[in-house]
Short mmCIF file of C-alpha atoms in Angstrom, two decimals:
data_model
loop_
_atom_site.label_atom_id
_atom_site.label_comp_id
_atom_site.label_asym_id
_atom_site.label_seq_id
_atom_site.Cartn_x
_atom_site.Cartn_y
_atom_site.Cartn_z
CA MET A 1 -56.46 -30.44 40.70
CA ASN A 2 -60.65 -29.25 40.29
CA ASP A 3 -61.51 -27.39 38.08
CA SER A 4 -62.04 -24.15 40.30
CA ILE A 5 -58.55 -24.28 41.65
CA ALA A 6 -56.78 -24.42 38.09
CA ASP A 7 -58.80 -21.45 37.60
CA SER A 8 -58.48 -19.40 40.38
CA ILE A 9 -54.50 -20.11 40.03
CA ASN A 10 -54.56 -19.17 35.78
CA SER A 11 -57.16 -15.50 37.40
CA LYS A 12 -53.53 -14.64 38.94
CA ALA A 13 -51.07 -12.68 37.40
CA PRO A 14 -47.46 -14.24 36.28
CA PRO A 15 -44.74 -12.42 38.43
CA PRO A 16 -42.77 -9.38 37.54
CA THR A 17 -39.84 -10.51 35.81
CA ILE A 18 -37.60 -9.09 38.80
CA TYR A 19 -39.19 -12.47 41.35
CA ARG A 20 -37.65 -14.94 38.16
CA TRP A 21 -34.47 -13.29 38.09
CA ALA A 22 -34.13 -12.91 42.26
CA ILE A 23 -34.71 -16.52 42.10
CA LEU A 24 -31.81 -17.65 39.63
CA ILE A 25 -29.41 -15.85 41.98
CA PHE A 26 -30.33 -17.93 44.64
CA VAL A 27 -31.03 -21.59 43.71
CA SER A 28 -27.24 -20.33 41.77
CA LEU A 29 -25.98 -19.85 44.75
CA ALA A 30 -27.48 -22.52 46.65
CA MET A 31 -24.78 -25.21 43.73
CA PHE A 32 -22.08 -22.34 44.46
CA GLY A 33 -21.83 -23.64 47.91
CA ASN A 34 -22.03 -27.90 46.69
CA TYR A 35 -19.50 -26.82 44.15
CA TYR A 36 -16.66 -25.04 46.18
CA VAL A 37 -17.36 -28.21 48.91
CA TYR A 38 -17.52 -30.62 46.24
CA ASP A 39 -13.53 -28.92 45.11
CA SER A 40 -12.29 -28.01 48.25
CA VAL A 41 -10.15 -30.88 48.52
CA ALA A 42 -8.07 -30.26 45.55
CA PRO A 43 -5.59 -27.69 46.58
CA ILE A 44 -5.05 -29.95 49.67
CA PHE A 45 -4.05 -32.81 47.99
CA ASP A 46 -0.61 -32.03 48.44
CA LEU A 47 -1.01 -31.20 52.95
CA LEU A 48 -3.48 -34.26 52.65
CA SER A 49 0.36 -36.76 51.23
CA SER A 50 2.52 -34.91 53.67
CA GLN A 51 0.77 -34.81 57.11
CA LEU A 52 -1.43 -37.51 56.66
CA ASN A 53 0.44 -40.03 54.38
CA TYR A 54 -2.70 -40.42 51.63
CA THR A 55 -1.02 -41.83 48.84
CA ASP A 56 -2.67 -41.12 44.92
CA GLN A 57 -5.04 -44.20 45.08
CA GLN A 58 -6.69 -42.66 48.46
CA LEU A 59 -6.62 -39.10 47.37
CA GLY A 60 -8.81 -40.28 43.86
CA LEU A 61 -10.95 -42.59 46.45
CA LEU A 62 -12.23 -38.96 48.00
CA TYR A 63 -13.75 -38.11 44.64
CA SER A 64 -14.45 -42.05 43.56
CA VAL A 65 -17.14 -42.21 46.25
CA TYR A 66 -19.06 -39.55 45.78
CA SER A 67 -19.45 -40.63 41.86
CA ILE A 68 -21.10 -43.86 43.09
CA ALA A 69 -23.17 -42.40 46.22
CA ALA A 70 -24.03 -40.14 43.05
CA ILE A 71 -25.09 -43.25 40.87
CA ILE A 72 -26.96 -44.49 43.24
CA VAL A 73 -29.41 -41.20 44.36
CA LEU A 74 -29.97 -39.76 41.47
CA LEU A 75 -32.13 -43.64 40.89
CA VAL A 76 -34.46 -42.14 43.44
CA GLY A 77 -33.66 -38.46 43.62
CA GLY A 78 -36.42 -37.70 40.64
CA VAL A 79 -38.79 -39.24 43.00
CA VAL A 80 -37.99 -37.49 45.84
CA ILE A 81 -37.86 -33.42 44.15
CA ASP A 82 -41.73 -34.99 42.72
CA LYS A 83 -42.71 -36.13 46.05
CA PHE A 84 -41.53 -33.25 48.46
CA GLY A 85 -41.11 -30.10 45.57
CA THR A 86 -38.01 -28.30 44.62
CA LYS A 87 -38.39 -25.95 47.67
CA ARG A 88 -38.50 -28.55 50.21
CA SER A 89 -35.82 -30.45 48.07
CA THR A 90 -33.37 -27.66 47.35
CA LEU A 91 -33.31 -27.26 50.74
CA VAL A 92 -32.62 -30.93 52.78
CA PHE A 93 -30.23 -31.05 50.17
CA ALA A 94 -28.42 -27.97 50.68
CA ILE A 95 -28.11 -29.08 54.85
CA ILE A 96 -27.18 -32.51 53.32
CA CYS A 97 -23.92 -30.90 51.40
CA LEU A 98 -23.49 -28.83 54.98
CA PHE A 99 -23.15 -31.52 57.16
CA ALA A 100 -20.95 -33.46 54.81
CA GLY A 101 -18.02 -30.54 54.50
CA ILE A 102 -18.64 -30.53 58.75
CA LEU A 103 -17.55 -34.61 58.54
CA THR A 104 -14.76 -34.22 56.02
CA ALA A 105 -13.90 -31.54 57.91
CA VAL A 106 -14.26 -33.40 61.25
CA SER A 107 -11.13 -36.19 61.38
CA SER A 108 -8.04 -37.29 60.32
CA GLU A 109 -9.43 -40.77 59.15
CA LEU A 110 -9.69 -41.99 55.47
CA TYR A 111 -13.04 -43.52 55.96
CA VAL A 112 -14.48 -40.97 57.85
CA MET A 113 -13.58 -38.59 55.07
CA LEU A 114 -14.88 -40.41 52.32
CA ALA A 115 -17.86 -41.23 54.59
CA GLY A 116 -18.55 -37.15 54.29
CA ARG A 117 -17.47 -37.32 50.67
CA PHE A 118 -20.21 -39.76 50.24
CA LEU A 119 -22.77 -38.37 51.87
CA LEU A 120 -21.98 -35.45 49.70
CA GLY A 121 -22.66 -36.60 46.82
CA ILE A 122 -25.85 -38.33 48.40
CA GLY A 123 -26.86 -34.39 48.46
CA ALA A 124 -24.92 -32.30 45.50
CA GLU A 125 -26.29 -34.19 42.60
CA PRO A 126 -29.69 -34.47 43.65
CA LEU A 127 -29.13 -31.02 44.96
CA ILE A 128 -28.74 -30.23 41.16
CA VAL A 129 -31.43 -31.47 39.93
CA ALA A 130 -33.65 -29.64 41.94
CA VAL A 131 -32.46 -26.03 40.87
CA THR A 132 -32.50 -27.14 37.64
CA THR A 133 -36.29 -28.24 37.70
CA ALA A 134 -36.86 -25.13 39.83
CA LEU A 135 -35.91 -22.83 36.80
CA ALA A 136 -37.66 -25.07 33.61
CA LYS A 137 -40.40 -23.73 35.78
CA TRP A 138 -39.77 -20.21 36.53
CA PHE A 139 -37.65 -20.07 33.34
CA LYS A 140 -40.48 -22.11 31.01
CA GLY A 141 -41.57 -20.12 27.68
CA LYS A 142 -38.45 -17.43 29.20
CA GLU A 143 -34.22 -17.51 28.41
CA LEU A 144 -33.70 -20.75 30.12
CA SER A 145 -30.49 -22.13 28.27
CA PHE A 146 -29.32 -17.80 29.10
CA ALA A 147 -31.01 -18.87 32.77
CA PHE A 148 -29.55 -21.63 32.55
CA GLY A 149 -26.19 -21.02 31.79
CA ILE A 150 -25.83 -17.76 34.33
CA ASN A 151 -26.76 -21.13 36.71
CA LEU A 152 -23.43 -22.47 35.87
CA LEU A 153 -21.42 -18.82 35.57
CA ILE A 154 -22.47 -18.89 39.13
CA ALA A 155 -22.10 -22.35 40.06
CA ARG A 156 -18.76 -22.61 38.25
CA LEU A 157 -17.84 -19.94 40.22
CA GLY A 158 -17.77 -22.28 42.93
CA SER A 159 -15.08 -24.09 41.35
CA VAL A 160 -12.88 -21.49 40.90
CA SER A 161 -13.20 -19.64 44.51
CA ALA A 162 -12.29 -23.29 45.85
CA ASP A 163 -8.85 -22.98 43.45
CA TRP A 164 -8.76 -19.41 45.08
CA SER A 165 -8.06 -20.10 48.23
CA PRO A 166 -5.05 -20.75 48.58
CA SER A 167 -4.23 -17.25 47.83
CA PHE A 168 -7.51 -15.50 49.63
CA ALA A 169 -6.93 -17.27 52.91
CA LYS A 170 -3.51 -18.74 52.74
CA PRO A 171 -3.10 -18.04 55.89
CA LEU A 172 -5.51 -21.81 56.80
CA TYR A 173 -3.19 -23.58 54.92
CA THR A 174 -0.24 -24.33 56.89
CA ASN A 175 -2.61 -27.26 57.75
CA TRP A 176 -5.19 -30.30 55.77
CA GLN A 177 -7.86 -29.54 57.79
CA ASP A 178 -9.01 -25.71 57.90
CA PRO A 179 -9.05 -25.69 54.78
CA LEU A 180 -12.38 -27.57 54.61
CA TRP A 181 -13.74 -25.58 58.02
CA LEU A 182 -14.06 -22.83 55.88
CA ALA A 183 -15.35 -25.29 53.12
CA SER A 184 -17.76 -25.78 55.86
CA PHE A 185 -18.85 -22.58 56.22
CA ILE A 186 -19.19 -21.78 52.98
CA ALA A 187 -21.63 -24.69 52.38
CA GLY A 188 -23.93 -22.50 54.45
CA ILE A 189 -23.95 -20.58 51.50
CA SER A 190 -25.77 -23.45 49.95
CA VAL A 191 -28.22 -23.53 53.02
CA ALA A 192 -28.62 -19.83 53.26
CA GLY A 193 -29.40 -19.76 49.00
CA ALA A 194 -31.85 -22.68 49.73
CA ILE A 195 -34.40 -20.53 52.48
CA LEU A 196 -33.65 -17.51 50.21
CA TYR A 197 -35.08 -19.24 47.56
CA TRP A 198 -37.83 -21.24 49.75
CA VAL A 199 -39.45 -17.38 51.10
CA LEU A 200 -39.30 -15.95 47.87
CA GLU A 201 -41.18 -18.40 46.21
CA ASN A 202 -43.53 -18.86 48.72
CA ARG A 203 -44.20 -15.49 48.63
CA ALA A 204 -44.67 -15.39 44.89
CA GLY A 205 -47.24 -18.52 45.00
CA LYS A 206 -49.41 -16.05 46.96
CA LYS A 207 -49.70 -13.36 44.50
CA TYR A 208 -48.71 -14.82 41.19
CA ASN A 209 -48.84 -17.50 39.09
CA ILE A 210 -45.85 -19.45 38.66
CA GLY A 211 -46.94 -22.12 37.15
CA GLN A 212 -46.07 -26.34 38.22
CA ALA A 213 -42.68 -28.19 38.25
CA GLU A 214 -42.50 -30.48 35.81
CA GLU A 215 -42.19 -33.75 37.13
CA THR A 216 -38.90 -35.69 36.85
CA GLU A 217 -38.03 -38.27 34.17
CA LYS A 218 -38.10 -41.75 36.25
CA LEU A 219 -35.96 -44.13 35.77
CA GLU A 220 -37.57 -47.03 33.99
CA LEU A 221 -35.04 -50.05 32.26
CA LYS A 222 -36.66 -51.10 29.76
CA SER A 223 -37.16 -47.75 28.40
CA LEU A 224 -33.22 -48.50 27.43
CA TYR A 225 -33.66 -50.51 24.82
CA LYS A 226 -35.91 -47.67 23.13
CA PHE A 227 -33.78 -44.94 23.07
CA SER A 228 -32.25 -44.37 20.20
CA LYS A 229 -28.06 -44.84 18.30
CA SER A 230 -28.01 -40.92 18.51
CA TYR A 231 -28.94 -41.05 22.58
CA TRP A 232 -26.42 -43.05 22.83
CA TYR A 233 -23.46 -41.51 20.86
CA ILE A 234 -24.10 -38.26 23.30
CA VAL A 235 -24.22 -40.20 25.88
CA ALA A 236 -20.62 -41.62 25.24
CA LEU A 237 -19.80 -38.26 24.83
CA CYS A 238 -20.54 -36.91 27.91
CA VAL A 239 -18.98 -39.90 29.38
CA VAL A 240 -15.61 -38.76 27.43
CA PHE A 241 -16.01 -35.40 28.95
CA TYR A 242 -16.77 -36.70 32.36
CA ALA A 243 -14.05 -39.33 32.64
CA THR A 244 -11.43 -36.60 31.39
CA VAL A 245 -11.87 -33.32 32.61
CA PHE A 246 -12.77 -33.64 36.06
CA PRO A 247 -10.03 -36.58 37.11
CA PHE A 248 -7.75 -33.83 35.88
CA ARG A 249 -9.88 -31.40 37.36
CA ALA A 250 -8.80 -32.44 40.89
CA PHE A 251 -4.90 -33.97 40.74
CA ALA A 252 -4.17 -30.70 38.27
CA ILE A 253 -2.86 -29.07 41.23
CA LYS A 254 -0.60 -31.93 42.76
CA TYR A 255 0.58 -31.50 38.98
CA PHE A 256 1.27 -28.46 38.85
CA ILE A 257 2.87 -28.04 41.71
CA GLU A 258 5.35 -31.39 41.17
CA ALA A 259 6.06 -32.15 37.96
CA HIS A 260 6.05 -28.16 36.84
CA GLY A 261 7.45 -26.28 40.22
CA LEU A 262 4.38 -23.85 41.34
CA SER A 263 3.31 -23.11 44.09
CA ARG A 264 0.03 -23.68 45.73
CA ASP A 265 -1.76 -20.39 45.00
CA ALA A 266 -0.71 -20.61 41.51
CA GLY A 267 -1.67 -24.16 40.61
CA GLY A 268 -4.93 -23.59 42.08
CA MET A 269 -5.02 -20.32 40.55
CA LEU A 270 -4.05 -22.52 37.37
CA ASN A 271 -6.42 -24.76 37.96
CA SER A 272 -9.07 -22.33 37.94
CA VAL A 273 -8.75 -20.91 34.60
CA LEU A 274 -10.99 -24.15 33.49
CA PRO A 275 -14.22 -23.23 35.70
CA LEU A 276 -13.53 -20.09 34.93
CA ALA A 277 -13.19 -19.70 30.87
CA ALA A 278 -16.20 -22.32 30.99
CA GLY A 279 -17.96 -20.25 33.10
CA VAL A 280 -17.62 -17.51 31.23
CA ALA A 281 -18.25 -19.62 27.72
CA THR A 282 -21.57 -21.43 28.69
CA PRO A 283 -24.21 -18.80 29.18
CA LEU A 284 -22.95 -16.97 25.22
CA PHE A 285 -22.49 -20.62 24.39
CA GLY A 286 -27.04 -21.39 25.81
CA LEU A 287 -27.50 -18.44 23.57
CA LEU A 288 -26.23 -19.00 20.58
CA VAL A 289 -27.97 -22.53 20.97
CA ASP A 290 -31.13 -20.98 21.75
CA LYS A 291 -31.00 -18.82 17.88
CA ILE A 292 -28.71 -21.51 16.05
CA GLY A 293 -30.20 -25.33 17.33
CA LYS A 294 -26.84 -27.64 16.60
CA ARG A 295 -26.16 -29.27 19.54
CA SER A 296 -24.55 -32.03 19.11
CA MET A 297 -22.46 -30.17 16.59
CA PHE A 298 -21.26 -28.20 19.29
CA MET A 299 -20.56 -31.13 21.87
CA ALA A 300 -18.46 -33.58 19.42
CA PHE A 301 -16.32 -29.95 18.65
CA GLY A 302 -15.83 -30.10 22.01
CA SER A 303 -14.80 -34.03 22.89
CA LEU A 304 -12.19 -33.26 19.62
CA ILE A 305 -10.69 -31.30 20.93
CA LEU A 306 -9.63 -33.07 23.36
CA LEU A 307 -7.52 -35.20 22.26
CA PRO A 308 -4.98 -32.88 21.87
CA LEU A 309 -5.34 -30.58 24.53
CA PHE A 310 -4.24 -33.43 26.97
CA LEU A 311 -1.76 -34.32 24.85
CA VAL A 312 -0.24 -31.05 24.79
CA VAL A 313 -0.51 -29.98 28.76
CA THR A 314 1.64 -34.52 29.00
CA TYR A 315 4.06 -33.76 26.34
CA PHE A 316 4.73 -30.28 25.48
CA PRO A 317 6.77 -27.90 26.32
CA PRO A 318 5.30 -25.37 28.81
CA GLY A 319 6.33 -23.01 26.87
CA PRO A 320 8.25 -18.65 27.99
CA ASN A 321 6.07 -17.92 31.41
CA ILE A 322 3.92 -14.95 31.52
CA SER A 323 3.46 -12.37 35.39
CA VAL A 324 -0.40 -11.78 35.81
CA THR A 325 -1.19 -10.29 38.56
CA LEU A 326 -4.42 -10.38 40.18
CA PRO A 327 -5.76 -7.58 42.91
CA PHE A 328 -6.35 -8.30 45.81
CA LEU A 329 -5.60 -12.02 44.82
CA GLY A 330 -1.23 -10.81 43.36
CA SER A 331 1.05 -11.84 40.92
CA TYR A 332 1.69 -15.32 39.56
CA THR A 333 4.54 -16.69 36.71
CA TRP A 334 2.29 -19.76 34.41
CA PRO A 335 3.94 -21.61 31.75
CA LEU A 336 1.94 -20.55 28.95
CA THR A 337 1.60 -23.66 27.03
CA LEU A 338 -0.54 -24.85 30.44
CA VAL A 339 -2.65 -21.56 30.71
CA ILE A 340 -3.54 -21.62 26.36
CA VAL A 341 -4.35 -25.35 27.47
CA MET A 342 -6.65 -24.56 30.81
CA LEU A 343 -8.31 -21.92 28.49
CA LEU A 344 -9.12 -24.55 25.58
CA LEU A 345 -10.38 -26.99 28.49
CA GLY A 346 -12.34 -24.82 29.70
CA VAL A 347 -14.38 -23.70 26.51
CA ALA A 348 -14.72 -27.26 25.62
CA PHE A 349 -16.66 -28.26 28.96
CA SER A 350 -18.33 -25.43 28.03
CA MET A 351 -20.39 -27.06 25.02
CA ILE A 352 -21.58 -30.18 27.42
CA PRO A 353 -24.66 -28.23 28.29
CA ALA A 354 -25.69 -27.68 24.54
CA VAL A 355 -26.76 -30.56 24.49
CA MET A 356 -28.34 -31.47 27.64
CA TRP A 357 -29.97 -27.91 27.80
CA PRO A 358 -33.67 -29.15 26.92
#
């Protein structure tokens, strides 16, 4: 960038606060649809077993292939975002997520579903990176951790909505396919959010100085030897979180149905307690971390309480039932022990960003 262009950019006023928060809403909507599609298969696990004769191993593959694709694409995702910018990247990856949802719904063949989930991994994880980069650009020097917290709150409402779908879309759950078509429709929200973000940033760029996105980190294998021991401890803690919480959530509804006799909609509502608690707690921890630091302390504490929580949900009696009535969604009866465990798991899971956020 030459001096005249730089002077022209610097002479512009910063964008009004309303622009920053509008950008936050739009990119968060892009992640909302992404999260919904990711979790849309969990409420139909029992239907896939009963109607398509899928085994638990095959059901697990629906999540495994996503993770494999995510690992592969993240090696180059940052390069794509740096080359094409956050606007184009967010839209392209959102469109990939939409096509992934359609591909997953279109056929009962396992290999077609796996291809759809693999494609979702290719689009979803770089979409998250693009959104994070966009927020870092717009909130640089501002309420960055709080903005990330709000972003994750809205995104995790996508997971919550997927868990709630057996309640608000109950007529669709007579077969395995209709809920996946609903997920494809909601994936359109990702595309709409990405388009609105593109339009607003283009408009703001003509009037205001919105700064430049920082380049994403490039993967250099030789740099792995330069990281400190504390870095690898944090990596290990992240692995513990993701290797326990995500597989548990994937099979939780099926587990609640088979082990505790809950209905699908009651199991889905109970499963939603985890991301809902995490979504509420995440911005609060973001504000706290902004003020006091101690990121690794939060992460360590969260990891320490995982083991006893999983022991409780596995071996402890479910305890007395409690009845909960939710507006527009109905009344549900849940074992008290399971409710407490899901709440605490959500709080523990919300501590991950306390370390990962800058």
